[in-house]
Coordinates of C-alpha atoms in Angstrom, one line a residue:
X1013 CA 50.3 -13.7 17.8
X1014 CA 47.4 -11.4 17.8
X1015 CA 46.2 -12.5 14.7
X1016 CA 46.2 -16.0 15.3
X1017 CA 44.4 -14.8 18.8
X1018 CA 41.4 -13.6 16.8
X1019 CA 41.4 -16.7 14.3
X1020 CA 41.3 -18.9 17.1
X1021 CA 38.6 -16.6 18.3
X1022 CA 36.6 -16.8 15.5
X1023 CA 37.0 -20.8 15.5
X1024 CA 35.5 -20.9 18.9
X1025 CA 32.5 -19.1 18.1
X1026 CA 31.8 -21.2 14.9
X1027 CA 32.0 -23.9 17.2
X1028 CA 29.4 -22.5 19.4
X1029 CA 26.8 -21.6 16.9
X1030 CA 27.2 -25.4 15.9
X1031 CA 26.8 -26.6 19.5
X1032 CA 23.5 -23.9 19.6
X1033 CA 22.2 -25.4 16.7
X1034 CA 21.9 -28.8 18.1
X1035 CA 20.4 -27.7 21.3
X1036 CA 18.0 -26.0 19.0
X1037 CA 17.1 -29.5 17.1
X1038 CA 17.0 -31.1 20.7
X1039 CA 14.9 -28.7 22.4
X1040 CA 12.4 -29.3 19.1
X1041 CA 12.2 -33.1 19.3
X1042 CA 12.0 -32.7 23.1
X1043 CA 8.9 -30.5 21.9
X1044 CA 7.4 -32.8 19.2
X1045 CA 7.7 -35.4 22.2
X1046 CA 5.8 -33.6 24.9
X1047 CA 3.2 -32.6 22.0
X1048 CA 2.7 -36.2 21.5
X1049 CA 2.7 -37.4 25.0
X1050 CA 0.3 -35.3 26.0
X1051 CA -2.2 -36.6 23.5
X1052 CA -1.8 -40.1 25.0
X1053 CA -2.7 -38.4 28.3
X1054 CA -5.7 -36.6 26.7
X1055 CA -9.9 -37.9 27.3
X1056 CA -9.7 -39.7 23.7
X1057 CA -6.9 -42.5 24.7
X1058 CA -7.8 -42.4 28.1
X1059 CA -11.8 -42.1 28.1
X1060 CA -11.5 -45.7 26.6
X1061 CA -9.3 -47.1 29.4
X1062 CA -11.0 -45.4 32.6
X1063 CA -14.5 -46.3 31.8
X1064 CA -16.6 -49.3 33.9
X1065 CA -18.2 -50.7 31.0
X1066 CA -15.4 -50.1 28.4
X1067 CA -14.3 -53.2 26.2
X1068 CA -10.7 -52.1 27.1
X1069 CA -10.8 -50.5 30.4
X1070 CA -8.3 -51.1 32.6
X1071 CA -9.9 -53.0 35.7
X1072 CA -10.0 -56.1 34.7
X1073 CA -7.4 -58.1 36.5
X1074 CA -3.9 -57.2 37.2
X1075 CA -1.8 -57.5 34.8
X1076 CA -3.9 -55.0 33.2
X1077 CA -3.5 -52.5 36.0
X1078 CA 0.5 -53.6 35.4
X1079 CA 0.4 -52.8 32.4
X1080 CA -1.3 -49.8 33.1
X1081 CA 0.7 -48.8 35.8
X1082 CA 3.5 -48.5 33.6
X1083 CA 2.0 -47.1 30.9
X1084 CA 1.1 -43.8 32.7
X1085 CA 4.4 -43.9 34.9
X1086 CA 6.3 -43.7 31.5
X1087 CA 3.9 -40.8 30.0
X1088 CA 4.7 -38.7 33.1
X1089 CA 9.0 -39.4 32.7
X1090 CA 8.7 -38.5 28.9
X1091 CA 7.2 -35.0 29.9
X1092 CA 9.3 -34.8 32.7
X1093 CA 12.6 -35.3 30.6
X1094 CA 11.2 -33.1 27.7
X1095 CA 10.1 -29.9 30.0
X1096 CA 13.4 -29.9 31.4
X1097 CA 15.3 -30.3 28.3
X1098 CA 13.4 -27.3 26.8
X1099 CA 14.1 -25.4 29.5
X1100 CA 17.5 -26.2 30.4
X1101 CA 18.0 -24.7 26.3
X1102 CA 16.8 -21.8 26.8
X1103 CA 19.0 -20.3 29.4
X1104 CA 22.3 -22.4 27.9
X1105 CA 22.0 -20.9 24.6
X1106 CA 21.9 -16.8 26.4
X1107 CA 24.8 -18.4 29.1
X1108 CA 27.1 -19.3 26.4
X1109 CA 26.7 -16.4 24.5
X1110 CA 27.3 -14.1 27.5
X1111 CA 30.5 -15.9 29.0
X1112 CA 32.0 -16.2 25.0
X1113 CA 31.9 -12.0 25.3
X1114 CA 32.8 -11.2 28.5
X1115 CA 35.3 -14.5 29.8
X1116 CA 36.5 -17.1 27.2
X1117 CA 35.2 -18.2 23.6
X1118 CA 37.9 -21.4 24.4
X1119 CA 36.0 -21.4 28.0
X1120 CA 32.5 -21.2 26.6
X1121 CA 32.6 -23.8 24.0
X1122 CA 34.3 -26.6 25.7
X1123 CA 31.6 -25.8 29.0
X1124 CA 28.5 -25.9 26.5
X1125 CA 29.9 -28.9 24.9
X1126 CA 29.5 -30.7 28.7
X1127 CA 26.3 -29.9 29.4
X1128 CA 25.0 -30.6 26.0
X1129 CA 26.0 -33.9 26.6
X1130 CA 23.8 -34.4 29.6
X1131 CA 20.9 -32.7 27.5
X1132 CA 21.3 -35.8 25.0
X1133 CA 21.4 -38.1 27.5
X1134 CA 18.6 -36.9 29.1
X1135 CA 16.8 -36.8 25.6
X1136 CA 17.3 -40.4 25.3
X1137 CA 15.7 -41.4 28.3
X1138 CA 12.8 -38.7 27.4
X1139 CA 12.7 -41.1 23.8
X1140 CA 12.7 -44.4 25.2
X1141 CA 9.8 -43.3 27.6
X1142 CA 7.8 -42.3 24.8
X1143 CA 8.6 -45.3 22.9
X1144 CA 7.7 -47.3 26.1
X1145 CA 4.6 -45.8 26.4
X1146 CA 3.7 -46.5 22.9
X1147 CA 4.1 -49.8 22.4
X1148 CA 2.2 -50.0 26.3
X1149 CA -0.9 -48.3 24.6
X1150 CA -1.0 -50.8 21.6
X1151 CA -0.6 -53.5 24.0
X1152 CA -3.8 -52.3 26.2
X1153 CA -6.2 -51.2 23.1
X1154 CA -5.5 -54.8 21.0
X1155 CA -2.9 -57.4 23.6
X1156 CA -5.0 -57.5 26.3
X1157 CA -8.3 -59.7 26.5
X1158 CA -11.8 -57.6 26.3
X1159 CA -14.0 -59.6 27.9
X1160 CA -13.4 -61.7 31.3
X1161 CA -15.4 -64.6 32.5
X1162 CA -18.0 -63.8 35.2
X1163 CA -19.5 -66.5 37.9
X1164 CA -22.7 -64.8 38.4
X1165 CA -26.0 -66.7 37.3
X1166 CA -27.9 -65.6 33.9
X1167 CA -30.1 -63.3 35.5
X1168 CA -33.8 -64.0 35.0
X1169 CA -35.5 -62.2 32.1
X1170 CA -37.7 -59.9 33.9
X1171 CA -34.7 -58.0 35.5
X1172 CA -34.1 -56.9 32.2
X1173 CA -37.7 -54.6 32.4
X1174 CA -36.5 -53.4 35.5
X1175 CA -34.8 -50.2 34.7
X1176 CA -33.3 -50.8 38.0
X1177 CA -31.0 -53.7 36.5
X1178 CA -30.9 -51.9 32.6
X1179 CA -27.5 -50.3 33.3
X1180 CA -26.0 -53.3 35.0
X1181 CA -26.9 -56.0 32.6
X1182 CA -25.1 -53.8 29.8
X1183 CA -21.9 -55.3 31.0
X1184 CA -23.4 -58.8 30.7
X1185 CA -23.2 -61.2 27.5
X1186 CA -24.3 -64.8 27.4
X1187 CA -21.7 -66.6 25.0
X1188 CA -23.1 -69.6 22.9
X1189 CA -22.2 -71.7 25.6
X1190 CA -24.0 -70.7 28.1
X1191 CA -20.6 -68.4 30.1
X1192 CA -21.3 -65.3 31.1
X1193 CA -18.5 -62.6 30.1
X1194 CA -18.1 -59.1 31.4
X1195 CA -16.4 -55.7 29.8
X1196 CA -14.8 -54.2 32.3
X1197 CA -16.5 -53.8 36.1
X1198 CA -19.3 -56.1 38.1
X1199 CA -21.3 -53.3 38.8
X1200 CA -22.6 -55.5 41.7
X1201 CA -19.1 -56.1 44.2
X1202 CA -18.2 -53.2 46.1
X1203 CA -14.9 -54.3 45.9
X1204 CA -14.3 -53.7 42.6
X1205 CA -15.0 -50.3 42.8
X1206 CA -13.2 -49.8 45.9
X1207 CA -10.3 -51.0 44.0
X1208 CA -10.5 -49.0 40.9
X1209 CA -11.0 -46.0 43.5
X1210 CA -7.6 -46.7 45.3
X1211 CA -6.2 -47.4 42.1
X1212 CA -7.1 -44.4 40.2
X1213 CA -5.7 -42.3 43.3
X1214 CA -2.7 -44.1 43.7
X1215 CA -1.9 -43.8 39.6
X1216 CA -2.7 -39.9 40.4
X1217 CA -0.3 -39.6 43.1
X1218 CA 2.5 -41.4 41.4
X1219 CA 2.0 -39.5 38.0
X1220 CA 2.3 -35.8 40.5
X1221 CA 5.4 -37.8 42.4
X1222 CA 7.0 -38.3 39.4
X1223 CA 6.3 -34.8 37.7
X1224 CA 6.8 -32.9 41.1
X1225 CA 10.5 -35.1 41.4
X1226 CA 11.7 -34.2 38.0
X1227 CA 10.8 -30.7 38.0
X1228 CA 13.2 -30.5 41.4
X1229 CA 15.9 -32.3 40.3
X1230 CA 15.7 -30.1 36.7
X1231 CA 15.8 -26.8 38.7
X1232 CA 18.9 -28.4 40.6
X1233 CA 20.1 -29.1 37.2
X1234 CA 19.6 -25.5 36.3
X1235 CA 21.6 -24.4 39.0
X1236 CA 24.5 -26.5 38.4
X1237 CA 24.5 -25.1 35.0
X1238 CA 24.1 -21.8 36.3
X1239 CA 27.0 -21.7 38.7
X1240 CA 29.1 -23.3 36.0
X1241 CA 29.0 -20.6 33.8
X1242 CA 29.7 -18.1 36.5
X1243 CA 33.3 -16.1 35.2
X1244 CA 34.8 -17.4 37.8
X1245 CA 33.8 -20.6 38.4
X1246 CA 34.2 -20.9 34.6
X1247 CA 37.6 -19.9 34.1
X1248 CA 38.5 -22.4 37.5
X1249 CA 37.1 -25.1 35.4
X1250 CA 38.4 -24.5 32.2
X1251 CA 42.0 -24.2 33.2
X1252 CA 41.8 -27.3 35.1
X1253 CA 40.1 -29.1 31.9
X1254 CA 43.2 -27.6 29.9
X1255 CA 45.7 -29.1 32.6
X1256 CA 43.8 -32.8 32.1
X1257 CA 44.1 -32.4 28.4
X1258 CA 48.0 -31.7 28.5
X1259 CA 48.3 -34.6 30.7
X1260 CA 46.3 -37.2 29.0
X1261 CA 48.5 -36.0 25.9
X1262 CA 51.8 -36.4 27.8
X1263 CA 50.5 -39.9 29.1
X1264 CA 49.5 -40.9 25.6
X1265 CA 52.8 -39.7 24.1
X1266 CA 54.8 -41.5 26.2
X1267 CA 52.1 -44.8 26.0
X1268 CA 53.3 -44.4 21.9
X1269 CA 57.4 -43.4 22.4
X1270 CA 57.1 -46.9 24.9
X1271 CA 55.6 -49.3 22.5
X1272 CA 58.1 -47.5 19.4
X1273 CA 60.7 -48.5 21.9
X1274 CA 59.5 -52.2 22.6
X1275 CA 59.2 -52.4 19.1
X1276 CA 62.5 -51.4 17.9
X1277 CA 63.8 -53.6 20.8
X1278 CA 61.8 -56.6 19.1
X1279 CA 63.3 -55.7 15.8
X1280 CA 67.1 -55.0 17.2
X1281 CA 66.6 -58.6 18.9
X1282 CA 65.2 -60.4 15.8
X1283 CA 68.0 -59.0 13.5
X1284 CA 70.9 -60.1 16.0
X1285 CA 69.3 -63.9 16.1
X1286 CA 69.6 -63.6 12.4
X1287 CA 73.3 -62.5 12.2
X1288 CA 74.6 -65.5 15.1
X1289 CA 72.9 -67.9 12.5
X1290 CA 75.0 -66.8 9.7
X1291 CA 77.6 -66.7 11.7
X1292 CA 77.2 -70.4 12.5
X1293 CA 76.6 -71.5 9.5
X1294 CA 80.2 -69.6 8.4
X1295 CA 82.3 -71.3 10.9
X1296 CA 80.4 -75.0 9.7
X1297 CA 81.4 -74.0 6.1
X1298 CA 84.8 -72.9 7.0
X1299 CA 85.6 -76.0 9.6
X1300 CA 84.5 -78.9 6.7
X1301 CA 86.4 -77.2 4.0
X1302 CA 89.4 -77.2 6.5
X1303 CA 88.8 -81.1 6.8
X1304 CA 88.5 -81.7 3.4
X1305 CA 91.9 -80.0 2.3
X1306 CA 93.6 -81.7 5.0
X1307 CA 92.0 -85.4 4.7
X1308 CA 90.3 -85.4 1.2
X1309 CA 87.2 -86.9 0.5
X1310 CA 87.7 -90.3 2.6
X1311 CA 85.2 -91.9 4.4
X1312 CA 85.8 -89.9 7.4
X1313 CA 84.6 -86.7 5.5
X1314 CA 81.8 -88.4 3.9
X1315 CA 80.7 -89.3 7.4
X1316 CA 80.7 -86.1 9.1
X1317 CA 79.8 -84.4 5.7
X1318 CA 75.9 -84.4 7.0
X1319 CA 76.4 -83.4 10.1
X1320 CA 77.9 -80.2 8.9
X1321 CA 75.5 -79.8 5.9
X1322 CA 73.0 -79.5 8.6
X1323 CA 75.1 -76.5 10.1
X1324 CA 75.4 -74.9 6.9
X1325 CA 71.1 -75.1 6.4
X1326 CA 70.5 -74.5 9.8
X1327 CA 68.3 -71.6 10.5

């Protein structure tokens, strides 16, 4: 008994260093995802969007500040999801090991095997952020139109000399048409530029929301985690797991001795049906060769022959 103690022993901590190694290739793609996040968030993607007279900025209309919108909210979930996968690692990988010493290897591995099934749940969501925000950035550098229509009137010549009006008519082209198209801002409506403002703010306080509300509910995460592998809070949980698992087994058992049952029921059925129609088709054969002793082939027989022909064939 001992020694099959210490096998199953050594089972459960091969088990573990398999669940470990996961965690470890998680907590590097969570890594490689942050890494690349964060270069979507740095001045070379977003110098292009943020600036007035940018050819993809932007402030255009608003489907590109939808587009936008999303964009950034997406960047902040993948960091959000990634951070908290790294860190919830860390301190699963030093938990398991310290409750496989001192409570349960049995206890340990099944409680590691839970929570590493958040951690890849939480991992896709971090993934199909990033991949979100990927095909968002494509979509604003090339999907979305450059240059807008403007109403203003081709300003006259001489404004050009002005250095007054140099910066403003940079924004300006005359198409061969005679439209006038603009890049990003009119650097002539105040409103434009009160909306970028409120925009700009109100993408920087949903970006901090979102970062700020992740990093809570991670560290209320980490202290679910934490109390779970308490020794015992861990032992509580495990023998109740233990108890669910016999169950489910007894209910599944039973689920297969029923159906073996209906089944040989089926079977016991089908085989009597079988037997009553031999035994009909005896008494037929016995009752017309009675007749035809007695009466002889007559006319009679002949008539009634069919009749119990069709007994003797019938199934």
């Amino acid at each position: 008994h001992q020694q099959n103690a210490v096998s199953l022993m050594q089972v459960d901590m091969l088990q573990l260093g398999v669940l470990q190694t996961q965690m470890d290739n998680l907590s590097v793609q969570a890594t490689l995802l942050i890494g690349f996040a964060l270069s979507m968030w740095g001045g070379a993607t977003l110098k292009p969007l943020l600036e007035d007279d940018s050819q993809i900025c932007i402030w255009k209309t608003w489907y590109h500040l939808a587009f936008a919108a999303v964009f950034f909210v997406t960047i902040a979930l993948c960091i959000s999801c990634g951070g908290i996968i790294v860190s919830l690692v860390l301190y699963i990988k030093q938990a398991a090991q310290e409750s496989a010493l001192l409570v349960s290897t049995g206890a340990a591995v099944a409680n590691t095997r839970r929570h590493l099934s958040s951690l890849n749940r939480l991992f896709v969501v971090s993934y199909a952020s990033f991949a979100l925000s990927a095909v968002l950035l494509i979509v604003l550098y090339v999907g979305m139109p450059a240059r807008l229509p403007t109403p203003y009137p081709v300003l006259e010549r001489a404004h050009m000399n002005d250095h007054t009006w140099g910066s403003e008519l940079e924004s300006l082209v005359t198409r061969f048409d005679g439209v006038h198209t603009i890049t990003c801002l009119d650097p002539r409506s105040p409103a434009s530029h009160y909306n970028r403002f409120a925009y700009g703010a109100a993408i920087a306080a949903t970006n901090t929301l979102i970062i700020v509300c992740m990093s809570a509910w991670g560290y209320r995460l980490y202290a679910v985690i934490r109390r779970s592998y308490m020794h015992d809070e861990l032992l509580h949980w495990f023998v109740g797991q233990q108890a669910e698992q016999k169950r489910r087994a007894e209910r599944l058992s039973r689920a297969v001795q029923l159906q073996r049952g209906v089944t040989a029921t089926r079977q016991a059925d089908a085989t009597a049906s079988h037997e009553s129609s031999l035994g009909a088709r005896c008494v037929c054969a016995a009752v017309y060769d009675a007749l035809y002793e007695v009466l002889g082939y007559t006319a009679r027989t002949a008539d009634v022959r069919p009749l119990f022909m069709c007994c003797v064939h019938w199934d």
